[in-house]
């Protein structure tokens, strides 16, 4: 079977750094993606790791360790607008995505 | 204008009715997907299509059917709706020729909120 695990909820303070972890058990792993979804909105692509290591995109970074079946999304200099749900998603060999259940991030002033 | 347009945005209907959700895109992407989102369960893949002649079942296809009428149009049908199909439905597209080809990001429509009474 295929499964992804991520925390259901995380709370952090504006200006702080937060890390959202994702562990996975899948077959045919090709890479790990991260999507952001604001309440009532559509998921939007944030980041992708096809190889081990860190990918940085502005305030957001994503990390992958294939040997540990583990990745994380790091959000720096948190802003109120970062309050949203964050989904990790494994890409399989046929380019399908298998999504985790999502982590709701609440940023407090 | 949105690149991926879903209609209707909201729909309330009764058990047993046939419903069609439509998705059209102006991105020129070959690949299209239908997902369902339930609270606490993330997005689950219902059907996907990699070109007009290619239709594939996803994780939860039972009770659903699809039609790829053209490269730009991909419709999802519920032949006889039941209450546990109440959910938020998303259409998405991706392009194997995307310049970020290793990432293959998917581009989502704004969703259809479907309630079946």
mmCIF file of C-alpha atoms in Angstrom:
data_model
loop_
_atom_site.group_PDB
_atom_site.id
_atom_site.type_symbol
_atom_site.label_atom_id
_atom_site.label_comp_id
_atom_site.label_asym_id
_atom_site.label_seq_id
_atom_site.Cartn_x
_atom_site.Cartn_y
_atom_site.Cartn_z
ATOM 1 C CA UNK A 1 0.000 0.000 0.000
ATOM 2 C CA UNK A 2 0.932 3.627 -0.188
ATOM 3 C CA UNK A 3 0.773 6.009 2.722
ATOM 4 C CA UNK A 4 2.065 9.411 3.719
ATOM 5 C CA UNK A 5 2.106 10.791 7.227
ATOM 6 C CA UNK A 6 2.290 14.403 8.279
ATOM 7 C CA UNK A 7 1.167 16.205 11.436
ATOM 8 C CA UNK A 8 -2.440 17.325 11.364
ATOM 9 C CA UNK A 9 -1.823 20.747 12.848
ATOM 10 C CA UNK A 10 1.075 23.086 13.656
ATOM 11 C CA UNK A 11 0.994 26.492 15.342
ATOM 12 C CA UNK A 12 3.762 29.089 15.141
ATOM 13 C CA UNK A 13 4.348 32.765 15.773
ATOM 14 C CA UNK A 14 4.701 35.418 13.085
ATOM 15 C CA UNK A 15 8.355 35.861 12.144
ATOM 16 C CA UNK A 16 9.355 32.419 13.391
ATOM 17 C CA UNK A 17 10.485 29.302 11.508
ATOM 18 C CA UNK A 18 8.359 26.181 11.240
ATOM 19 C CA UNK A 19 9.103 22.728 9.870
ATOM 20 C CA UNK A 20 6.411 20.381 8.559
ATOM 21 C CA UNK A 21 7.538 16.769 8.317
ATOM 22 C CA UNK A 22 6.364 14.080 5.937
ATOM 23 C CA UNK A 23 7.168 10.383 5.985
ATOM 24 C CA UNK A 24 6.061 8.078 3.226
ATOM 25 C CA UNK A 25 5.704 4.446 2.278
ATOM 26 C CA UNK A 26 5.105 4.087 -1.437
ATOM 27 C CA UNK A 27 6.160 2.056 -4.440
ATOM 28 C CA UNK A 28 7.718 3.602 -7.522
ATOM 29 C CA UNK A 29 8.858 6.788 -5.769
ATOM 30 C CA UNK A 30 10.019 9.539 -8.123
ATOM 31 C CA UNK A 31 9.907 12.617 -5.963
ATOM 32 C CA UNK A 32 8.201 14.582 -3.217
ATOM 33 C CA UNK A 33 6.107 17.688 -3.859
ATOM 34 C CA UNK A 34 4.593 20.240 -1.527
ATOM 35 C CA UNK A 35 1.344 22.120 -2.098
ATOM 36 C CA UNK A 36 -0.292 24.955 -0.201
ATOM 37 C CA UNK A 37 -4.035 25.360 0.135
ATOM 38 C CA UNK A 38 -5.780 28.297 1.774
ATOM 39 C CA UNK A 39 -9.259 27.724 3.180
ATOM 40 C CA UNK A 40 -11.766 27.588 0.325
ATOM 41 C CA UNK A 41 -9.007 27.755 -2.266
ATOM 42 C CA UNK A 42 -7.251 25.537 -4.735
ATOM 43 C CA UNK A 43 -4.001 23.739 -3.947
ATOM 44 C CA UNK A 44 -0.970 25.525 -5.395
ATOM 45 C CA UNK A 45 2.440 24.043 -6.068
ATOM 46 C CA UNK A 46 5.246 25.120 -3.742
ATOM 47 C CA UNK A 47 8.260 22.877 -4.146
ATOM 48 C CA UNK A 48 9.613 19.585 -5.444
ATOM 49 C CA UNK A 49 12.499 17.311 -4.475
ATOM 50 C CA UNK A 50 13.535 14.628 -6.939
ATOM 51 C CA UNK A 51 16.931 14.085 -5.338
ATOM 52 C CA UNK A 52 18.203 14.066 -1.767
ATOM 53 C CA UNK A 53 18.972 17.432 -0.288
ATOM 54 C CA UNK A 54 17.570 20.877 0.170
ATOM 55 C CA UNK A 55 15.697 22.980 -2.391
ATOM 56 C CA UNK A 56 15.218 26.652 -1.577
ATOM 57 C CA UNK A 57 12.565 28.943 -3.005
ATOM 58 C CA UNK A 58 12.491 32.259 -1.229
ATOM 59 C CA UNK A 59 11.209 31.863 2.314
ATOM 60 C CA UNK A 60 10.303 28.211 1.669
ATOM 61 C CA UNK A 61 12.717 25.287 1.557
ATOM 62 C CA UNK A 62 12.064 21.603 1.119
ATOM 63 C CA UNK A 63 14.255 18.661 2.030
ATOM 64 C CA UNK A 64 14.281 15.026 0.994
ATOM 65 C CA UNK A 65 16.055 11.925 2.283
ATOM 66 C CA UNK A 66 15.153 8.981 0.081
ATOM 67 C CA UNK A 67 16.969 6.493 2.290
ATOM 68 C CA UNK A 68 14.819 7.575 5.258
ATOM 69 C CA UNK A 69 11.603 7.993 3.204
ATOM 70 C CA UNK A 70 11.349 11.400 4.804
ATOM 71 C CA UNK A 71 11.018 14.986 3.778
ATOM 72 C CA UNK A 72 10.102 18.320 5.258
ATOM 73 C CA UNK A 73 8.936 21.772 4.299
ATOM 74 C CA UNK A 74 10.613 24.666 6.092
ATOM 75 C CA UNK A 75 8.911 28.026 6.229
ATOM 76 C CA UNK A 76 10.992 30.976 7.422
ATOM 77 C CA UNK A 77 10.012 34.497 8.490
ATOM 78 C CA UNK A 78 6.444 33.362 8.914
ATOM 79 C CA UNK A 79 3.724 35.760 7.850
ATOM 80 C CA UNK A 80 0.042 35.726 8.706
ATOM 81 C CA UNK A 81 -0.741 34.892 5.090
ATOM 82 C CA UNK A 82 1.157 31.606 5.497
ATOM 83 C CA UNK A 83 -1.756 30.264 7.557
ATOM 84 C CA UNK A 84 -3.002 27.489 5.313
ATOM 85 C CA UNK A 85 -2.922 23.723 4.858
ATOM 86 C CA UNK A 86 0.232 22.155 3.481
ATOM 87 C CA UNK A 87 0.229 18.824 1.670
ATOM 88 C CA UNK A 88 3.129 16.599 0.838
ATOM 89 C CA UNK A 89 2.608 14.431 -2.237
ATOM 90 C CA UNK A 90 4.633 11.583 -3.651
ATOM 91 C CA UNK A 91 5.058 11.440 -7.403
ATOM 92 C CA UNK A 92 5.083 7.913 -8.777
ATOM 93 C CA UNK A 93 6.588 6.580 -12.003
ATOM 94 C CA UNK A 94 3.491 7.456 -14.040
ATOM 95 C CA UNK A 95 3.471 11.082 -12.828
ATOM 96 C CA UNK A 96 0.479 10.572 -10.561
ATOM 97 C CA UNK A 97 0.483 12.279 -7.185
ATOM 98 C CA UNK A 98 -0.438 10.578 -3.933
ATOM 99 C CA UNK A 99 -1.272 13.209 -1.318
ATOM 100 C CA UNK A 100 -0.864 13.202 2.435
ATOM 101 C CA UNK A 101 -3.755 14.279 4.643
ATOM 102 C CA UNK A 102 -2.353 17.755 5.065
ATOM 103 C CA UNK A 103 -0.987 19.885 7.905
ATOM 104 C CA UNK A 104 -2.972 22.903 8.977
ATOM 105 C CA UNK A 105 -0.576 25.730 9.889
ATOM 106 C CA UNK A 106 -1.847 28.501 12.098
ATOM 107 C CA UNK A 107 0.361 31.586 12.351
ATOM 108 C CA UNK A 108 -0.313 33.716 15.413
ATOM 109 C CA UNK A 109 0.641 37.386 15.785
ATOM 110 C CA UNK B 1 -9.422 34.436 -16.643
ATOM 111 C CA UNK B 2 -8.592 31.237 -14.801
ATOM 112 C CA UNK B 3 -6.386 28.757 -16.635
ATOM 113 C CA UNK B 4 -8.337 25.791 -15.233
ATOM 114 C CA UNK B 5 -12.083 26.396 -14.967
ATOM 115 C CA UNK B 6 -14.518 24.152 -13.162
ATOM 116 C CA UNK B 7 -18.284 24.365 -13.466
ATOM 117 C CA UNK B 8 -20.431 24.494 -11.494
ATOM 118 C CA UNK B 9 -18.683 25.950 -8.425
ATOM 119 C CA UNK B 10 -21.405 24.682 -6.123
ATOM 120 C CA UNK B 11 -24.105 22.090 -6.587
ATOM 121 C CA UNK B 12 -26.734 20.632 -4.300
ATOM 122 C CA UNK B 13 -28.643 17.638 -5.569
ATOM 123 C CA UNK B 14 -30.573 14.596 -4.422
ATOM 124 C CA UNK B 15 -29.614 10.969 -4.070
ATOM 125 C CA UNK B 16 -29.980 9.024 -7.303
ATOM 126 C CA UNK B 17 -29.516 11.984 -9.638
ATOM 127 C CA UNK B 18 -26.982 11.990 -12.447
ATOM 128 C CA UNK B 19 -24.469 14.801 -12.158
ATOM 129 C CA UNK B 20 -21.751 16.058 -14.436
ATOM 130 C CA UNK B 21 -18.880 18.245 -13.315
ATOM 131 C CA UNK B 22 -16.969 19.968 -16.065
ATOM 132 C CA UNK B 23 -13.390 21.099 -16.354
ATOM 133 C CA UNK B 24 -11.834 23.122 -19.122
ATOM 134 C CA UNK B 25 -8.307 24.471 -19.421
ATOM 135 C CA UNK B 26 -6.512 27.032 -21.540
ATOM 136 C CA UNK B 27 -3.017 25.929 -20.542
ATOM 137 C CA UNK B 28 -2.594 23.539 -23.459
ATOM 138 C CA UNK B 29 -1.681 20.708 -21.115
ATOM 139 C CA UNK B 30 -2.116 17.107 -22.173
ATOM 140 C CA UNK B 31 -2.576 15.646 -18.725
ATOM 141 C CA UNK B 32 -5.740 16.143 -16.693
ATOM 142 C CA UNK B 33 -6.877 14.772 -13.342
ATOM 143 C CA UNK B 34 -9.952 14.620 -11.137
ATOM 144 C CA UNK B 35 -9.548 14.587 -7.356
ATOM 145 C CA UNK B 36 -11.904 14.455 -4.450
ATOM 146 C CA UNK B 37 -11.151 16.191 -1.135
ATOM 147 C CA UNK B 38 -12.802 15.232 2.119
ATOM 148 C CA UNK B 39 -12.010 16.903 5.462
ATOM 149 C CA UNK B 40 -8.961 15.284 7.039
ATOM 150 C CA UNK B 41 -8.301 12.982 4.076
ATOM 151 C CA UNK B 42 -6.368 15.183 1.688
ATOM 152 C CA UNK B 43 -6.885 14.788 -2.055
ATOM 153 C CA UNK B 44 -7.626 11.417 -3.574
ATOM 154 C CA UNK B 45 -7.325 10.675 -7.274
ATOM 155 C CA UNK B 46 -10.512 9.559 -9.025
ATOM 156 C CA UNK B 47 -9.483 9.415 -12.703
ATOM 157 C CA UNK B 48 -6.689 10.763 -14.850
ATOM 158 C CA UNK B 49 -6.041 11.189 -18.550
ATOM 159 C CA UNK B 50 -2.672 11.681 -20.224
ATOM 160 C CA UNK B 51 -4.160 12.518 -23.611
ATOM 161 C CA UNK B 52 -7.518 12.453 -25.393
ATOM 162 C CA UNK B 53 -7.383 8.702 -26.018
ATOM 163 C CA UNK B 54 -6.038 7.772 -22.608
ATOM 164 C CA UNK B 55 -8.284 7.341 -19.536
ATOM 165 C CA UNK B 56 -7.118 5.671 -16.322
ATOM 166 C CA UNK B 57 -8.734 4.828 -13.021
ATOM 167 C CA UNK B 58 -7.321 6.367 -9.917
ATOM 168 C CA UNK B 59 -7.516 5.362 -6.288
ATOM 169 C CA UNK B 60 -11.293 5.799 -5.861
ATOM 170 C CA UNK B 61 -13.007 5.452 -9.262
ATOM 171 C CA UNK B 62 -16.028 3.373 -8.170
ATOM 172 C CA UNK B 63 -19.260 5.308 -8.702
ATOM 173 C CA UNK B 64 -17.637 7.761 -11.103
ATOM 174 C CA UNK B 65 -16.990 7.964 -14.841
ATOM 175 C CA UNK B 66 -15.148 10.459 -16.999
ATOM 176 C CA UNK B 67 -15.050 11.732 -20.544
ATOM 177 C CA UNK B 68 -12.153 13.490 -22.262
ATOM 178 C CA UNK B 69 -13.989 15.337 -25.003
ATOM 179 C CA UNK B 70 -10.952 17.282 -26.197
ATOM 180 C CA UNK B 71 -7.475 18.153 -25.014
ATOM 181 C CA UNK B 72 -8.967 21.066 -23.111
ATOM 182 C CA UNK B 73 -12.027 19.363 -21.594
ATOM 183 C CA UNK B 74 -12.348 16.607 -19.011
ATOM 184 C CA UNK B 75 -15.728 15.854 -17.408
ATOM 185 C CA UNK B 76 -16.542 13.834 -14.314
ATOM 186 C CA UNK B 77 -19.923 12.121 -13.968
ATOM 187 C CA UNK B 78 -21.715 10.608 -11.028
ATOM 188 C CA UNK B 79 -24.234 8.272 -12.642
ATOM 189 C CA UNK B 80 -26.381 7.873 -9.532
ATOM 190 C CA UNK B 81 -25.240 10.179 -6.762
ATOM 191 C CA UNK B 82 -25.151 8.984 -3.158
ATOM 192 C CA UNK B 83 -24.640 11.069 0.017
ATOM 193 C CA UNK B 84 -21.109 9.805 0.691
ATOM 194 C CA UNK B 85 -20.034 11.421 -2.577
ATOM 195 C CA UNK B 86 -20.568 14.782 -0.922
ATOM 196 C CA UNK B 87 -17.149 16.419 -1.163
ATOM 197 C CA UNK B 88 -15.021 19.099 -2.771
ATOM 198 C CA UNK B 89 -13.930 18.076 -6.268
ATOM 199 C CA UNK B 90 -10.850 19.429 -8.001
ATOM 200 C CA UNK B 91 -9.675 19.207 -11.569
ATOM 201 C CA UNK B 92 -5.971 19.602 -12.294
ATOM 202 C CA UNK B 93 -3.648 19.680 -15.286
ATOM 203 C CA UNK B 94 0.047 19.089 -15.876
ATOM 204 C CA UNK B 95 2.405 19.333 -18.793
ATOM 205 C CA UNK B 96 5.158 16.802 -19.445
ATOM 206 C CA UNK B 97 6.898 19.530 -21.453
ATOM 207 C CA UNK B 98 6.894 21.946 -18.496
ATOM 208 C CA UNK B 99 10.241 23.672 -18.262
ATOM 209 C CA UNK B 100 10.400 22.425 -14.711
ATOM 210 C CA UNK B 101 9.946 18.941 -16.143
ATOM 211 C CA UNK B 102 11.386 17.141 -13.157
ATOM 212 C CA UNK B 103 8.777 18.647 -10.873
ATOM 213 C CA UNK B 104 5.701 18.236 -13.103
ATOM 214 C CA UNK B 105 3.599 20.624 -11.010
ATOM 215 C CA UNK B 106 -0.123 20.181 -11.189
ATOM 216 C CA UNK B 107 -2.334 23.234 -11.708
ATOM 217 C CA UNK B 108 -5.679 23.102 -9.972
ATOM 218 C CA UNK B 109 -9.055 24.635 -10.703
ATOM 219 C CA UNK B 110 -10.998 26.406 -7.957
ATOM 220 C CA UNK B 111 -13.060 23.330 -7.147
ATOM 221 C CA UNK B 112 -16.690 22.249 -7.177
ATOM 222 C CA UNK B 113 -18.428 21.881 -3.843
ATOM 223 C CA UNK B 114 -20.953 19.071 -4.264
ATOM 224 C CA UNK B 115 -23.635 18.233 -1.699
ATOM 225 C CA UNK B 116 -25.867 15.202 -2.130
ATOM 226 C CA UNK B 117 -28.931 15.059 0.064
#
